[in-house]
Amino acid sequence: MAADDKHIAITLHQAWSSVTQLQSDTLFMQTDNLMKMAEAYNNRQSIILNGITYDFSNKTGRVEFCLTGHTHVDKESVHYNIPVISTINAYNGKVITFDLMLVDYENRVINCIRVGNGNDRVISL
């Protein structure tokens, strides 16, 4: 695989769930900054966050997606042109539930295979 072909994924325990939450909570603003950095990385740009300059002009590869949990819901969204996939990751006292994430870069999809309660999902990259 050539250096320009490398794939990068971001994983977070918890991401923001609303603009109101993002505006009022430091954790969620940090998550937003992380996604801004990822977009700058993909665009080979520089970005200044909290007074620090991050220069991605000479980097290779791309951030393909971000996986999150904590919210206890299945959800897909796009932030700064990067897909964000949340998975239910729950335990209700009877059934442990989570997704196996099988990334198919050739077809540009993530196959989410549900273990426990719920359904499988296919998410486009």
XYZ file of N, CA and C in Angstrom:
375
model
N 0.850 -1.171 0.000
C 0.000 0.000 0.000
C 0.898 1.238 0.000
N 0.613 2.174 -0.860
C 1.361 3.425 -0.919
C 1.013 4.303 0.282
N 1.934 5.172 0.673
C 1.718 6.037 1.846
C 0.450 6.878 1.703
N 0.122 7.304 0.482
C -1.082 8.124 0.289
C -2.359 7.315 0.452
N -2.250 5.993 0.485
C -3.427 5.138 0.580
C -3.783 4.760 2.010
N -2.994 5.195 2.999
C -3.288 4.735 4.352
C -4.602 5.334 4.855
N -5.309 4.529 5.609
C -6.607 4.908 6.150
C -6.467 5.161 7.644
N -7.139 6.195 8.120
C -7.075 6.559 9.531
C -8.495 6.617 10.068
N -8.697 6.056 11.251
C -9.993 6.135 11.932
C -9.774 6.783 13.292
N -10.745 7.561 13.712
C -10.741 8.162 15.037
C -11.775 7.411 15.860
N -11.423 7.048 17.076
C -12.402 6.449 17.978
C -12.515 7.308 19.225
N -13.733 7.524 19.648
C -14.022 8.329 20.830
C -15.020 7.588 21.699
N -14.890 7.724 22.982
C -15.903 7.155 23.860
C -17.223 7.886 23.670
N -17.157 9.200 23.589
C -18.372 10.000 23.525
C -18.138 11.202 22.624
N -19.093 11.497 21.793
C -19.059 12.699 20.958
C -20.265 13.554 21.302
N -20.328 14.731 20.716
C -21.459 15.620 20.992
C -22.720 15.062 20.359
N -23.860 15.459 20.909
C -25.120 14.984 20.339
C -26.018 16.118 19.880
N -25.658 17.359 20.189
C -26.466 18.492 19.731
C -25.617 19.745 19.737
N -26.052 20.753 18.984
C -25.350 22.033 18.946
C -25.376 22.673 20.321
N -26.500 22.584 21.030
C -26.601 23.162 22.370
C -25.574 22.532 23.297
N -25.440 21.222 23.231
C -24.468 20.528 24.066
C -23.054 20.948 23.684
N -22.805 21.062 22.382
C -21.490 21.462 21.902
C -21.117 22.842 22.434
N -22.052 23.772 22.436
C -21.768 25.141 22.847
C -21.586 25.272 24.353
N -22.104 24.342 25.120
C -22.115 24.508 26.565
C -21.163 23.579 27.315
N -20.448 22.726 26.637
C -19.673 21.719 27.332
C -18.258 21.641 26.758
N -17.257 21.803 27.594
C -15.859 21.800 27.169
C -15.486 20.496 26.481
N -15.926 19.350 27.009
C -15.623 18.061 26.392
C -16.081 18.042 24.940
N -17.268 18.534 24.696
C -17.812 18.481 23.350
C -17.132 19.496 22.438
N -16.694 20.622 22.973
C -15.943 21.575 22.168
C -14.593 20.977 21.786
N -13.981 20.205 22.679
C -12.729 19.527 22.350
C -12.949 18.499 21.245
N -14.069 17.800 21.296
C -14.403 16.847 20.237
C -14.577 17.575 18.915
N -15.233 18.718 18.946
C -15.410 19.523 17.737
C -14.050 19.948 17.190
N -13.147 20.372 18.064
C -11.803 20.751 17.625
C -11.072 19.565 17.002
N -11.233 18.382 17.577
C -10.614 17.191 17.005
C -11.111 16.954 15.583
N -12.404 17.113 15.360
C -12.960 16.908 14.022
C -12.491 18.000 13.063
N -12.332 19.230 13.553
C -11.763 20.302 12.718
C -10.329 19.958 12.311
N -9.570 19.401 13.256
C -8.199 18.987 12.951
C -8.193 17.882 11.899
N -9.105 16.943 12.023
C -9.184 15.846 11.060
C -9.498 16.369 9.665
N -10.390 17.349 9.586
C -10.712 17.938 8.281
C -9.483 18.649 7.714
N -8.772 19.402 8.553
C -7.552 20.081 8.098
C -6.523 19.051 7.627
N -6.420 17.934 8.347
C -5.509 16.854 7.946
C -5.876 16.357 6.543
N -7.151 16.075 6.332
C -7.592 15.564 5.027
C -7.361 16.576 3.913
N -7.456 17.868 4.228
C -7.283 18.923 3.225
C -5.845 19.400 3.112
N -4.929 18.800 3.904
C -3.510 19.169 3.914
C -3.334 20.661 4.199
N -4.056 21.131 5.222
C -4.023 22.534 5.610
C -3.415 22.696 6.999
N -3.169 23.935 7.353
C -2.792 24.279 8.726
C -4.040 24.752 9.448
N -4.051 24.557 10.756
C -5.166 25.012 11.572
C -4.599 25.471 12.912
N -5.180 26.531 13.448
C -4.775 27.029 14.757
C -5.908 26.757 15.729
N -5.601 26.003 16.779
C -6.579 25.702 17.825
C -5.927 25.976 19.174
N -6.617 26.731 19.997
C -6.113 27.065 21.335
C -4.699 27.652 21.282
N -4.454 28.468 20.240
C -3.171 29.141 20.110
C -2.041 28.285 19.577
N -2.316 27.048 19.193
C -1.293 26.145 18.663
C -1.574 25.900 17.184
N -0.536 25.992 16.357
C -0.666 25.738 14.928
C -0.336 24.282 14.634
N -1.225 23.627 13.916
C -1.030 22.260 13.461
C -0.948 22.310 11.943
N 0.175 21.879 11.398
C 0.406 21.942 9.951
C 0.378 20.521 9.380
N -0.602 20.263 8.559
C -0.766 18.937 7.964
C -0.417 18.930 6.474
N 0.275 19.950 6.004
C 0.542 20.081 4.573
C 1.402 18.951 4.014
N 2.228 18.321 4.817
C 3.104 17.255 4.333
C 2.656 15.864 4.759
N 1.438 15.715 5.236
C 0.958 14.416 5.718
C 0.421 13.580 4.566
N 0.244 12.300 4.822
C -0.338 11.395 3.823
C -1.503 10.638 4.449
N -2.288 10.005 3.616
C -3.460 9.274 4.085
C -4.613 10.212 4.357
N -5.689 9.634 4.890
C -6.850 10.464 5.216
C -7.623 9.856 6.373
N -8.248 10.742 7.134
C -9.158 10.302 8.189
C -10.451 9.902 7.494
N -10.795 8.636 7.590
C -11.947 8.112 6.860
C -13.256 8.248 7.636
N -13.186 8.051 8.980
C -14.411 8.076 9.778
C -14.056 8.175 11.245
N -15.093 8.408 12.050
C -14.964 8.464 13.503
C -16.008 7.535 14.108
N -15.589 6.671 15.032
C -16.508 5.777 15.744
C -16.688 6.281 17.169
N -17.941 6.323 17.631
C -18.221 6.750 19.002
C -19.220 5.813 19.649
N -19.363 5.986 20.933
C -20.335 5.206 21.686
C -21.001 6.087 22.716
N -21.253 5.553 23.876
C -21.776 6.225 25.060
C -23.242 6.632 24.957
N -23.693 7.063 23.805
C -25.039 7.617 23.686
C -26.129 6.554 23.768
N -25.764 5.292 23.624
C -26.711 4.175 23.704
C -27.774 4.219 22.607
N -27.398 4.796 21.460
C -28.263 4.788 20.284
C -27.395 4.539 19.049
N -28.002 3.994 18.024
C -27.348 3.886 16.725
C -27.599 5.185 15.979
N -26.541 5.778 15.442
C -26.688 7.083 14.801
C -25.554 7.272 13.801
N -25.850 7.897 12.686
C -24.825 8.281 11.720
C -24.990 9.759 11.418
N -23.873 10.455 11.319
C -23.881 11.866 10.958
C -22.573 12.177 10.247
N -22.436 13.395 9.777
C -21.208 13.843 9.133
C -20.816 15.160 9.767
N -19.571 15.246 10.233
C -19.048 16.484 10.808
C -17.745 16.815 10.103
N -17.683 18.016 9.542
C -16.480 18.462 8.829
C -16.088 17.470 7.739
N -17.101 17.002 7.014
C -16.928 16.084 5.881
C -16.389 14.718 6.283
N -16.544 14.335 7.541
C -16.079 13.040 8.021
C -17.262 12.304 8.654
N -17.566 11.079 8.190
C -18.656 10.316 8.793
C -18.370 10.013 10.272
N -19.395 10.184 11.100
C -19.319 9.858 12.523
C -20.377 8.790 12.776
N -19.933 7.632 13.253
C -20.826 6.506 13.475
C -20.895 6.224 14.966
N -22.093 6.259 15.517
C -22.307 5.906 16.922
C -22.978 4.547 16.974
N -22.582 3.759 17.941
C -23.164 2.430 18.108
C -23.724 2.303 19.517
N -24.728 1.492 19.655
C -25.505 1.431 20.886
C -24.698 0.969 22.104
N -23.712 0.137 21.927
C -22.852 -0.389 23.000
C -23.527 -0.423 24.367
N -24.500 -1.271 24.507
C -25.312 -1.280 25.732
C -25.375 -2.664 26.371
N -25.689 -2.647 27.641
C -25.939 -3.872 28.393
C -27.156 -3.607 29.264
N -28.223 -4.301 28.996
C -29.464 -4.051 29.731
C -29.693 -5.057 30.860
N -28.644 -5.728 31.301
C -28.781 -6.732 32.349
C -29.034 -8.124 31.808
N -29.351 -8.227 30.521
C -29.638 -9.528 29.930
C -28.795 -9.798 28.686
N -28.649 -8.783 27.821
C -27.976 -8.988 26.541
C -26.919 -7.910 26.331
N -25.680 -8.321 26.134
C -24.634 -7.372 25.754
C -24.805 -7.092 24.269
N -24.811 -5.811 23.902
C -25.053 -5.411 22.517
C -23.921 -4.513 22.040
N -23.386 -4.829 20.871
C -22.351 -4.002 20.249
C -22.283 -4.337 18.773
N -21.488 -3.578 18.018
C -21.303 -3.822 16.594
C -19.881 -4.246 16.305
N -19.725 -5.182 15.407
C -18.436 -5.473 14.792
C -18.359 -4.579 13.560
N -17.328 -3.783 13.446
C -17.193 -2.842 12.331
C -16.215 -3.417 11.316
N -16.721 -3.808 10.173
C -15.900 -4.372 9.107
C -15.808 -3.328 7.993
N -14.636 -2.755 7.834
C -14.459 -1.656 6.887
C -14.031 -2.215 5.537
N -14.795 -1.880 4.511
C -14.518 -2.295 3.139
C -14.137 -1.034 2.354
N -12.842 -0.747 2.305
C -12.381 0.473 1.641
C -12.571 0.416 0.138
N -12.469 -0.788 -0.433
C -12.636 -0.924 -1.879
C -14.031 -0.476 -2.317
N -15.057 -0.855 -1.544
C -16.438 -0.481 -1.870
C -16.918 0.739 -1.089
N -16.030 1.310 -0.241
C -16.297 2.535 0.503
C -17.510 2.411 1.425
N -17.579 1.306 2.177
C -18.660 1.098 3.141
C -18.100 0.489 4.422
N -18.840 0.693 5.506
C -18.577 0.003 6.757
C -19.763 -0.921 6.997
N -19.491 -2.205 7.158
C -20.529 -3.174 7.479
C -20.546 -3.332 8.991
N -21.625 -2.890 9.609
C -21.780 -2.982 11.065
C -22.586 -4.238 11.357
N -21.944 -5.236 11.915
C -22.595 -6.504 12.217
C -23.008 -6.477 13.685
N -24.312 -6.510 13.930
C -24.843 -6.385 15.288
C -24.715 -7.698 16.042
N -24.177 -7.599 17.222
C -24.145 -8.702 18.176
C -25.066 -8.288 19.307
N -26.099 -9.063 19.577
C -27.081 -8.691 20.591
C -28.320 -8.101 19.953
N -28.974 -7.191 20.671
C -30.224 -6.595 20.195
C -29.981 -5.569 19.095
N -30.853 -5.559 18.089
C -30.756 -4.566 17.019
C -30.465 -5.194 15.691
N -30.157 -4.334 14.710
C -29.993 -4.762 13.326
C -28.615 -4.411 12.804
N -28.178 -5.170 11.802
C -26.963 -4.829 11.087
C -27.187 -3.529 10.319
N -26.088 -2.817 10.024
C -26.162 -1.587 9.237
C -25.034 -1.570 8.218
N -25.250 -0.893 7.102
C -24.213 -0.618 6.134
C -24.126 0.897 6.000
N -22.931 1.430 6.224
C -22.741 2.879 6.220
C -21.755 3.239 5.128
N -22.122 4.176 4.276
C -21.247 4.633 3.189
C -20.169 5.554 3.729
N -18.967 5.410 3.173
C -17.873 6.325 3.490
C -17.807 7.431 2.457
